[in-house]
PDB file of C-alpha atoms in Angstrom:
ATOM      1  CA  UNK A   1       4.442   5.356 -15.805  1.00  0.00           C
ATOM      2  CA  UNK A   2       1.457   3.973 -13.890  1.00  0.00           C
ATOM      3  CA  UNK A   3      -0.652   6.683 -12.483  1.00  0.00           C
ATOM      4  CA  UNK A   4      -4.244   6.124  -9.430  1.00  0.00           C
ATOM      5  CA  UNK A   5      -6.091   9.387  -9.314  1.00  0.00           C
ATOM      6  CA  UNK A   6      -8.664   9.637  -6.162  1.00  0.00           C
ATOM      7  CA  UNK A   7     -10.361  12.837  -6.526  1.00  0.00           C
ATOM      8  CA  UNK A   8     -12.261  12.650  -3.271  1.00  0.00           C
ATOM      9  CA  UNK A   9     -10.160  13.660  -0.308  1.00  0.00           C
ATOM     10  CA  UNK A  10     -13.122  13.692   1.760  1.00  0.00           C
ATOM     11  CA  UNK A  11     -16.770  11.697   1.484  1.00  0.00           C
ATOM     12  CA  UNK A  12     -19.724  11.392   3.891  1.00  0.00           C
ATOM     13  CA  UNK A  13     -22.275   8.745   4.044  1.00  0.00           C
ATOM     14  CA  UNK A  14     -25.262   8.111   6.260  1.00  0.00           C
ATOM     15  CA  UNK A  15     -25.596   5.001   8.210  1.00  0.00           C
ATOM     16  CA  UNK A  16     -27.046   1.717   6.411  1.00  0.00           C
ATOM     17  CA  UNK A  17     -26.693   3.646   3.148  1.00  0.00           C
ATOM     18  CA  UNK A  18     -24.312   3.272  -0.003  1.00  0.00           C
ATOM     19  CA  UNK A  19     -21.454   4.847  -0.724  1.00  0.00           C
ATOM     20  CA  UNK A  20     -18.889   4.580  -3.854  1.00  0.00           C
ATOM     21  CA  UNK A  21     -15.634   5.814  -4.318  1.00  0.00           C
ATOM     22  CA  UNK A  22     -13.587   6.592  -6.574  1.00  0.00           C
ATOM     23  CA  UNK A  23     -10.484   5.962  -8.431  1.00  0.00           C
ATOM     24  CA  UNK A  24      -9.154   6.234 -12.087  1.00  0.00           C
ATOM     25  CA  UNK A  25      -5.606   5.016 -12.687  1.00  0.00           C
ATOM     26  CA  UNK A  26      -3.614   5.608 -16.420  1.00  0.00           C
ATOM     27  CA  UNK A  27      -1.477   2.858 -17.541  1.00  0.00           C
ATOM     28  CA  UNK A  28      -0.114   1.642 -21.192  1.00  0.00           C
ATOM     29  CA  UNK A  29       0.218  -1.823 -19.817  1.00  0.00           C
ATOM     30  CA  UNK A  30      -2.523  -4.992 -20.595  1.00  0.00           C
ATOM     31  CA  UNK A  31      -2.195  -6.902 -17.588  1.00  0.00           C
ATOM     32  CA  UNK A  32      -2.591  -4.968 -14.460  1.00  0.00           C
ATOM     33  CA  UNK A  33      -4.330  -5.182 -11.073  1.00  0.00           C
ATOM     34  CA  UNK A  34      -6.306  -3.499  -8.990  1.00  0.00           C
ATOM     35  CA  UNK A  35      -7.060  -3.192  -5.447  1.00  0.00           C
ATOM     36  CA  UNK A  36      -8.719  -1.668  -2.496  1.00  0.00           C
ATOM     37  CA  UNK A  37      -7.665  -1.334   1.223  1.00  0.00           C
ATOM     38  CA  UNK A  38      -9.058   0.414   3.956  1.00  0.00           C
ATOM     39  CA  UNK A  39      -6.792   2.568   7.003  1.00  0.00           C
ATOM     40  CA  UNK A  40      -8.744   2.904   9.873  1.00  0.00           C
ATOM     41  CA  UNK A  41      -7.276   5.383  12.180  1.00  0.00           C
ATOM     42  CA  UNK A  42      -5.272   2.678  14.246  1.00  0.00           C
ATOM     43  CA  UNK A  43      -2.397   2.998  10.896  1.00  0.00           C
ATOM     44  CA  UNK A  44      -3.182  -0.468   9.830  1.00  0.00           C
ATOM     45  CA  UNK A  45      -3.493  -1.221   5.635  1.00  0.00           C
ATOM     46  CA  UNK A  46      -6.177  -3.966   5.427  1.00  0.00           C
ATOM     47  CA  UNK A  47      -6.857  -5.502   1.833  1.00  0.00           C
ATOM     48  CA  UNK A  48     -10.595  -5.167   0.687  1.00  0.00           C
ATOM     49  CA  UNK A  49     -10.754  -6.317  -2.937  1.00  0.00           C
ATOM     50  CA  UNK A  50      -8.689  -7.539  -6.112  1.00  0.00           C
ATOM     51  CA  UNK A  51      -9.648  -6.685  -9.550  1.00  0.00           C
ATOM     52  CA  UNK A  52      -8.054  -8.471 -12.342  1.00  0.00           C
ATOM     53  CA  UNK A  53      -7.577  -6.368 -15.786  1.00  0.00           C
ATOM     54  CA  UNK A  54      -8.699  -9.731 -17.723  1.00  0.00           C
ATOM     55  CA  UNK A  55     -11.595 -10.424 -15.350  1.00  0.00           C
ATOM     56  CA  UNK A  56     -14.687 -10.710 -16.613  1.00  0.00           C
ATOM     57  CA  UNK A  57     -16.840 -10.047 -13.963  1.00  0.00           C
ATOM     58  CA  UNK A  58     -16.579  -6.978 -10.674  1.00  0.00           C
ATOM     59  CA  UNK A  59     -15.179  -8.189  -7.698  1.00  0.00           C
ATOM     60  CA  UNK A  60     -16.932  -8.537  -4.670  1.00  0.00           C
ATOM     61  CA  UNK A  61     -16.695  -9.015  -1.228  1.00  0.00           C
ATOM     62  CA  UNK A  62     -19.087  -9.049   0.840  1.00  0.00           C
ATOM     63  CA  UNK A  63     -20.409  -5.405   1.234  1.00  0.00           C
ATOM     64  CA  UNK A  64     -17.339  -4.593  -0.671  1.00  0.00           C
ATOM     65  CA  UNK A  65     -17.638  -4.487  -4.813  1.00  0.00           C
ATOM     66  CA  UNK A  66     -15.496  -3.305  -7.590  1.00  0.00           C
ATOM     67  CA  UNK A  67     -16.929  -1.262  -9.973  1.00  0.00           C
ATOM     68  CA  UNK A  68     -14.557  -1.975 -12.850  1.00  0.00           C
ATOM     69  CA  UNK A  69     -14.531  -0.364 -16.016  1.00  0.00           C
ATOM     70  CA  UNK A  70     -11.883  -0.977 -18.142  1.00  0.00           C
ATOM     71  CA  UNK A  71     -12.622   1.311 -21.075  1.00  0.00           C
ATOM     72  CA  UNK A  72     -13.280   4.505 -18.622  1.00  0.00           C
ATOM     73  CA  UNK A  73      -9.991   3.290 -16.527  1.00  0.00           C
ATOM     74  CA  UNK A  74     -11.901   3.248 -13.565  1.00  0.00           C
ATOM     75  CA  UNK A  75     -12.044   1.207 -10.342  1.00  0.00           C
ATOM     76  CA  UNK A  76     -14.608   2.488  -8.223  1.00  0.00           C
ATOM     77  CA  UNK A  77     -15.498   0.906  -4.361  1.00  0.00           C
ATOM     78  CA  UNK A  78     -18.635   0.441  -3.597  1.00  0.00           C
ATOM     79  CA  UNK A  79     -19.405   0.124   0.032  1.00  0.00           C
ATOM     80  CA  UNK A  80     -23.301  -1.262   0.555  1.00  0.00           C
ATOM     81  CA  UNK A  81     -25.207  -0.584   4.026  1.00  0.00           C
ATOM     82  CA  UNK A  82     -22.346   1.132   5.399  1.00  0.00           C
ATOM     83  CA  UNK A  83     -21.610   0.859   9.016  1.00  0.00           C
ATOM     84  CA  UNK A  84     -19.918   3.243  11.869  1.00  0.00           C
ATOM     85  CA  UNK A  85     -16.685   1.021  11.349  1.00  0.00           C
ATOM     86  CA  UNK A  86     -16.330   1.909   7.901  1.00  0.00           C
ATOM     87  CA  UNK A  87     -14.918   4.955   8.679  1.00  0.00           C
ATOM     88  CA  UNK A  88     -11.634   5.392   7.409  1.00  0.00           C
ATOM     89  CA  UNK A  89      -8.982   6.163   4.950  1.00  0.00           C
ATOM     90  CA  UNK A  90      -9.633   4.488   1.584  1.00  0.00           C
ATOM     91  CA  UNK A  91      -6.926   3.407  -0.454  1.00  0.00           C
ATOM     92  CA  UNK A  92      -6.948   2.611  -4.672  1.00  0.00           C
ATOM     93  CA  UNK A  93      -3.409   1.095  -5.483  1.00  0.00           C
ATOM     94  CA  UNK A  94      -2.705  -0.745  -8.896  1.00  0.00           C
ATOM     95  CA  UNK A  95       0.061  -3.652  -9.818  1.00  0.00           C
ATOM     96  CA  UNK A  96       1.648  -3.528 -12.831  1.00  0.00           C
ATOM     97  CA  UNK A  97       1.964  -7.058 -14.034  1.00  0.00           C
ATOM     98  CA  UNK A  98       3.324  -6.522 -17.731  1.00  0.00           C
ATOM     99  CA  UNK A  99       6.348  -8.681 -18.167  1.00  0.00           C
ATOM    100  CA  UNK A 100       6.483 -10.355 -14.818  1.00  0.00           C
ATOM    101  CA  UNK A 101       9.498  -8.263 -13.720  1.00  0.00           C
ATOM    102  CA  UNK A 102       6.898  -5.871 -11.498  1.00  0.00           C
ATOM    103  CA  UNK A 103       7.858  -7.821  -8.421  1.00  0.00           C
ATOM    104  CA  UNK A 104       3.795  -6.865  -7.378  1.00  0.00           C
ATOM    105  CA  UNK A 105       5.078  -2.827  -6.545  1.00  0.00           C
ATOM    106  CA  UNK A 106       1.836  -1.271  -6.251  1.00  0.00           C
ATOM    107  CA  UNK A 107       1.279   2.269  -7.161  1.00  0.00           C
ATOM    108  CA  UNK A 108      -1.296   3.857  -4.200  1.00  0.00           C
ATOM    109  CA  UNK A 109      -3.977   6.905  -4.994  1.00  0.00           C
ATOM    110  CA  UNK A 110      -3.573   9.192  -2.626  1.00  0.00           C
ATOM    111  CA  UNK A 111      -6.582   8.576  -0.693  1.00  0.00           C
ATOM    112  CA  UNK A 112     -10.250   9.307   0.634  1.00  0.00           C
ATOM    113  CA  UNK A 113     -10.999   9.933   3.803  1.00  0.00           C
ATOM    114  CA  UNK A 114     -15.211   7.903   4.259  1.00  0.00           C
ATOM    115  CA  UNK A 115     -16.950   9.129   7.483  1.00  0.00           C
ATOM    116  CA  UNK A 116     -20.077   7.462   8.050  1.00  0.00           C
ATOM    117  CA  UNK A 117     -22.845   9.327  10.067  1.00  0.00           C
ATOM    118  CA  UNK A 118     -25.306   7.578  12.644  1.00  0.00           C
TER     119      UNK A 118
ATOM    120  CA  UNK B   1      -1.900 -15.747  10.761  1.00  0.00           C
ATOM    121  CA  UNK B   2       0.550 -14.000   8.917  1.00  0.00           C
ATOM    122  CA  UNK B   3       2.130 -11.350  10.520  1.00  0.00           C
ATOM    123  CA  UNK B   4       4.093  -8.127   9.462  1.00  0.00           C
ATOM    124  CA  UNK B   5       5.594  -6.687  12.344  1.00  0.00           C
ATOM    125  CA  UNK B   6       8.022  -3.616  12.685  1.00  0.00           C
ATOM    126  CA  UNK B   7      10.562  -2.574  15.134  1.00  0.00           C
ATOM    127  CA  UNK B   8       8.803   0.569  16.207  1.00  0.00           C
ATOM    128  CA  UNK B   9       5.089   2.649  16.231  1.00  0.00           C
ATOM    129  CA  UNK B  10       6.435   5.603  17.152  1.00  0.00           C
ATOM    130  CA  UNK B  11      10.427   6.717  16.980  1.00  0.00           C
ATOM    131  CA  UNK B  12      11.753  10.631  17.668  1.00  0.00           C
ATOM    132  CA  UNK B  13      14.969  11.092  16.113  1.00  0.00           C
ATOM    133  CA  UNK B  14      17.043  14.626  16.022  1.00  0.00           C
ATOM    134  CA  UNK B  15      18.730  15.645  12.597  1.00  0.00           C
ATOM    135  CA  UNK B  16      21.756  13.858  10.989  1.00  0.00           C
ATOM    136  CA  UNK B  17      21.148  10.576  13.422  1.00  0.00           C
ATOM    137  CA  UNK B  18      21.128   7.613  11.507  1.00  0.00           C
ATOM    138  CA  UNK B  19      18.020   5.492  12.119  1.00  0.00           C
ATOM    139  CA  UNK B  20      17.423   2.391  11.945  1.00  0.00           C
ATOM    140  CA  UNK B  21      13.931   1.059  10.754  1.00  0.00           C
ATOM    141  CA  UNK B  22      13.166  -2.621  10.933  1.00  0.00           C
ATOM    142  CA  UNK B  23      11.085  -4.953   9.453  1.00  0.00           C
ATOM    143  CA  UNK B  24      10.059  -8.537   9.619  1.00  0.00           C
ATOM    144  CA  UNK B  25       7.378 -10.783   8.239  1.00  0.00           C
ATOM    145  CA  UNK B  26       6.828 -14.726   9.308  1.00  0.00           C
ATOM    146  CA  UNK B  27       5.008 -16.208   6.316  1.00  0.00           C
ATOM    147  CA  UNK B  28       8.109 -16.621   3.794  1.00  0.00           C
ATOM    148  CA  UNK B  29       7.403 -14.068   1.551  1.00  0.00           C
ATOM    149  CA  UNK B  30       9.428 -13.205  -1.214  1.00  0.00           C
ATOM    150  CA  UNK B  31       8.948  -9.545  -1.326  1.00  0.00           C
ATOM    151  CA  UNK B  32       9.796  -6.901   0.899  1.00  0.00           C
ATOM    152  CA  UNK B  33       8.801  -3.119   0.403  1.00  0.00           C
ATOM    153  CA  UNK B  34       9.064  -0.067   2.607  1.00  0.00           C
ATOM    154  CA  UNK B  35       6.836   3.211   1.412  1.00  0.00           C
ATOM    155  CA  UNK B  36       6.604   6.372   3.542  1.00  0.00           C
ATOM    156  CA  UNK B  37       3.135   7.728   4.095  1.00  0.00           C
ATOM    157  CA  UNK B  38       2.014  12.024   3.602  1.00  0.00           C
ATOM    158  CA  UNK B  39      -0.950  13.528   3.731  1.00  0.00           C
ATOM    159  CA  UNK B  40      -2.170  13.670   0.936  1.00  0.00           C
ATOM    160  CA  UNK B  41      -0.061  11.766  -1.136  1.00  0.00           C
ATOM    161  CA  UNK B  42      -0.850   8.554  -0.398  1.00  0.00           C
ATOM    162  CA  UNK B  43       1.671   5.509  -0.201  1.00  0.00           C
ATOM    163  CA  UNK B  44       4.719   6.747  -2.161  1.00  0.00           C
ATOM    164  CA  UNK B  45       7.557   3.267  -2.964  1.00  0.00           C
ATOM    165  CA  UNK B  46      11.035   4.108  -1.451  1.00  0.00           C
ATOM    166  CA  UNK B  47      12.865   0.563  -1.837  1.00  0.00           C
ATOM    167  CA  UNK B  48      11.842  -3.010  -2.455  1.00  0.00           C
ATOM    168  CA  UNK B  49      13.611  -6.569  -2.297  1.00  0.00           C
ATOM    169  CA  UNK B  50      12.450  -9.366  -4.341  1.00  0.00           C
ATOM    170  CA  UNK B  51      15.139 -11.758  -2.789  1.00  0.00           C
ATOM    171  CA  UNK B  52      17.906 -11.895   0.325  1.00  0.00           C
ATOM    172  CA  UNK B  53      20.846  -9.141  -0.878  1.00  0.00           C
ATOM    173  CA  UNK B  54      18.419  -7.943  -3.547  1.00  0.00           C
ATOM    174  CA  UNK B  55      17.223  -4.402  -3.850  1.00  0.00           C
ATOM    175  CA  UNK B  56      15.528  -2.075  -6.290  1.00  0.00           C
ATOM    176  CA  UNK B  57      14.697   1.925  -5.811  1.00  0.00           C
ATOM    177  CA  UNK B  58      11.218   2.157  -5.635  1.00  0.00           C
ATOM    178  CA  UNK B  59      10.124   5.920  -6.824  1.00  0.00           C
ATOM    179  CA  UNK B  60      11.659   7.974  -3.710  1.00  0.00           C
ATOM    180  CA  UNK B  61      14.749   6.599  -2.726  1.00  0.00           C
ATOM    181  CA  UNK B  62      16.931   9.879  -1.899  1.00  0.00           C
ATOM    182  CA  UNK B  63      17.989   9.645   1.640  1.00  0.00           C
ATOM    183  CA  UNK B  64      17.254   6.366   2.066  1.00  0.00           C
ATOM    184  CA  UNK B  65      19.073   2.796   1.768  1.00  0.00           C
ATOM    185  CA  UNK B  66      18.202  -0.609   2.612  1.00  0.00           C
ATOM    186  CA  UNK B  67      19.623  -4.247   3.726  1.00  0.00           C
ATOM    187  CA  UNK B  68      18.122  -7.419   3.673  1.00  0.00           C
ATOM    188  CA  UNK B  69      20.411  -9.979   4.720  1.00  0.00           C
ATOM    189  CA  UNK B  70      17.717 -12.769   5.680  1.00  0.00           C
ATOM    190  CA  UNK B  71      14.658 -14.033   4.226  1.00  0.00           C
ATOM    191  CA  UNK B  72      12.677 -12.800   6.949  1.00  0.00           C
ATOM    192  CA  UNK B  73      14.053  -8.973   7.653  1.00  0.00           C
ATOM    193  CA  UNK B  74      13.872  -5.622   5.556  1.00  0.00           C
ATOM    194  CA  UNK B  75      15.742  -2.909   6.935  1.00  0.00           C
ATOM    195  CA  UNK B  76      15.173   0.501   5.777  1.00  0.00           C
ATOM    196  CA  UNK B  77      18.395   3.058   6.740  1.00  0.00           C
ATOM    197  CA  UNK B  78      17.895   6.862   7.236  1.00  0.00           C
ATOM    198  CA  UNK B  79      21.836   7.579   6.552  1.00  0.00           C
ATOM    199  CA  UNK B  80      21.372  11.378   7.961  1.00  0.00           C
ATOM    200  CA  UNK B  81      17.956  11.890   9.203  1.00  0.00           C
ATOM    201  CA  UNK B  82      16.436  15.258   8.081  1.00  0.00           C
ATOM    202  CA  UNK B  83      13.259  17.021   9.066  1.00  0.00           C
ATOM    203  CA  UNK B  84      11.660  16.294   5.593  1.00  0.00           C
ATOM    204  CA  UNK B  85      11.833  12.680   6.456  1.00  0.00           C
ATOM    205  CA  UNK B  86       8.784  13.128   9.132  1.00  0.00           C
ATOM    206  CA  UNK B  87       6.337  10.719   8.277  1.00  0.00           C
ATOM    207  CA  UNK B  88       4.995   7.380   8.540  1.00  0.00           C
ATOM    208  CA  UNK B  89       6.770   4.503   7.269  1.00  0.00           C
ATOM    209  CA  UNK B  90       5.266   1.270   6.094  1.00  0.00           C
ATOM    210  CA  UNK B  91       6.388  -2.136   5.488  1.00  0.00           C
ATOM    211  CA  UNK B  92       4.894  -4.618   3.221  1.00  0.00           C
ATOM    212  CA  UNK B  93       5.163  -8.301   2.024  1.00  0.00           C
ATOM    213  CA  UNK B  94       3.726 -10.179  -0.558  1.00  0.00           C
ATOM    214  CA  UNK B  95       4.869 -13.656  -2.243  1.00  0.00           C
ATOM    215  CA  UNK B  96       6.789 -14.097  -5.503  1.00  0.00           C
ATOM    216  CA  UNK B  97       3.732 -15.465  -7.633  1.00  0.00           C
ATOM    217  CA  UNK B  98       3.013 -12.282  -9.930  1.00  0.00           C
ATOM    218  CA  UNK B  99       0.062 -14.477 -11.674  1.00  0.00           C
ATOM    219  CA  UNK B 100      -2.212 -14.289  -8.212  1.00  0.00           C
ATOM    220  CA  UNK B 101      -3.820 -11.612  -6.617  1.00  0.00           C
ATOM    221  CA  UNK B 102      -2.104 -11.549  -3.831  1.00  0.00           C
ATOM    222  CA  UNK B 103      -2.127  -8.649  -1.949  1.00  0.00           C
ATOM    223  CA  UNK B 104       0.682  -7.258  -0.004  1.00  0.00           C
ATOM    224  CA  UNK B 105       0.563  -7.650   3.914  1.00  0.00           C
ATOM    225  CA  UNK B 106       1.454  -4.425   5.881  1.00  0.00           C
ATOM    226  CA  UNK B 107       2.843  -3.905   9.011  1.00  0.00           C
ATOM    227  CA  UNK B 108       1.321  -1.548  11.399  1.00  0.00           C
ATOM    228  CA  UNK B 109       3.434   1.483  10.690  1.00  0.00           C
ATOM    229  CA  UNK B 110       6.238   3.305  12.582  1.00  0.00           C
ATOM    230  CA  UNK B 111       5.327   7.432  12.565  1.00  0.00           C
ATOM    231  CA  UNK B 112       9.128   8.913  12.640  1.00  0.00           C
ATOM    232  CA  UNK B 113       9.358  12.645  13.918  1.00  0.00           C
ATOM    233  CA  UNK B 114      13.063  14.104  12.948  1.00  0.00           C
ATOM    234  CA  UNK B 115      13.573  17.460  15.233  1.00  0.00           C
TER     235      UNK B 115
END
């Protein structure tokens, strides 16, 4: 069984600084993927970022990156120059893609709350 | 731009009512999921649909079934609503193409109190 383990509940960052977060998941399978999305307090799920197991490279998007290491099993967000309207609830979820029968279920951490300080 | 949208935000229902939670997406996805939402927790799966009259159990499904009859719609059903089904509910979407990253699309929630 797939398993995302965020051990932050809460994190605090100043203004125009960095910030990661972060997330280790457990899973037997190969071919998996990873992803980010952010809650602000308004209840929508918006998608950050997508990491591939067979990719190469980290993700990123914009002032969003992945910080993927496969051998560690972890998936860590990294938020650059944070901004007021980063605060939120932060999300780690995984897709199991072994065997195409997944249908893309997603198995979600159970969250970080970021709250970014002027 | 695609759009997830559900039948309520915000729903009060008293115990043993049967409730009714819609769902509907316009961009012709494939897949259909409904997870509930706790503190702490996270984003737990109740059901999913991967085609019209198709259903799985996702990993909570006690006290909860499901119908999709078109393409479009993903109902969840709360047969006998109980207190311990308080929560927020979330619908989701994603196409059928497991080789992309495709995300899922979510819908902006419906927070259910059962009194």
């Amino acid at each position: 069984a797939q398993k995302i383990t965020q051990t932050q509940p809460g994190m605090f960052v100043q203004e125009k600084e960095a910030v990661t977060l972060d997330c280790t998941y457990d899973t037997s399978d190969q071919s998996y993927g990873l992803f980010w999305y952010k809650q602000p307090s308004s209840g929508e799920m918006i998608f950050l970022i997508y990491q591939g197991s067979y990719d190469e490279q980290n993700a990123t998007e914009g002032r969003y990156s992945l910080n993927f290491q496969k051998a560690r099993k972890s998936a860590n967000l990294v938020i650059s120059a944070s901004q007021l309207g980063d605060s939120a609830m932060y999300f780690c979820a995984m897709r199991d893609d072994a065997g195409g029968t997944s249908y893309g279920k997603l198995t979600f951490g159970q969250g970080t709350i970021l709250t970014v300080h002027p | 731009d695609v759009k997830v949208t559900q039948s309520s935000r915000y729903l009060v229902k008293r115990t043993g009512e049967k409730v009714f939670l819609e769902c509907v997406q316009d961009m012709d996805h494939e897949n259909m999921f409904w997870y509930r939402q706790d503190p702490g927790l996270g984003l737990r799966l109740i059901y999913f649909s991967y085609d019209v009259k198709m259903k799985e159990k996702g990993d909570i499904p006690e006290g909860y079934s499901v119908s999709r009859e078109k393409k479009e719609r993903f109902s969840l059903i709360l047969e006998s609503a109980s207190t311990n089904q308080t929560s927020m509910y979330l619908c989701a979407s994603s196409p059928l193409d497991r080789e992309a990253s495709y995300e899922q699309y979510f819908g902006p929630g419906t927070r259910l109190t059962v009194t």
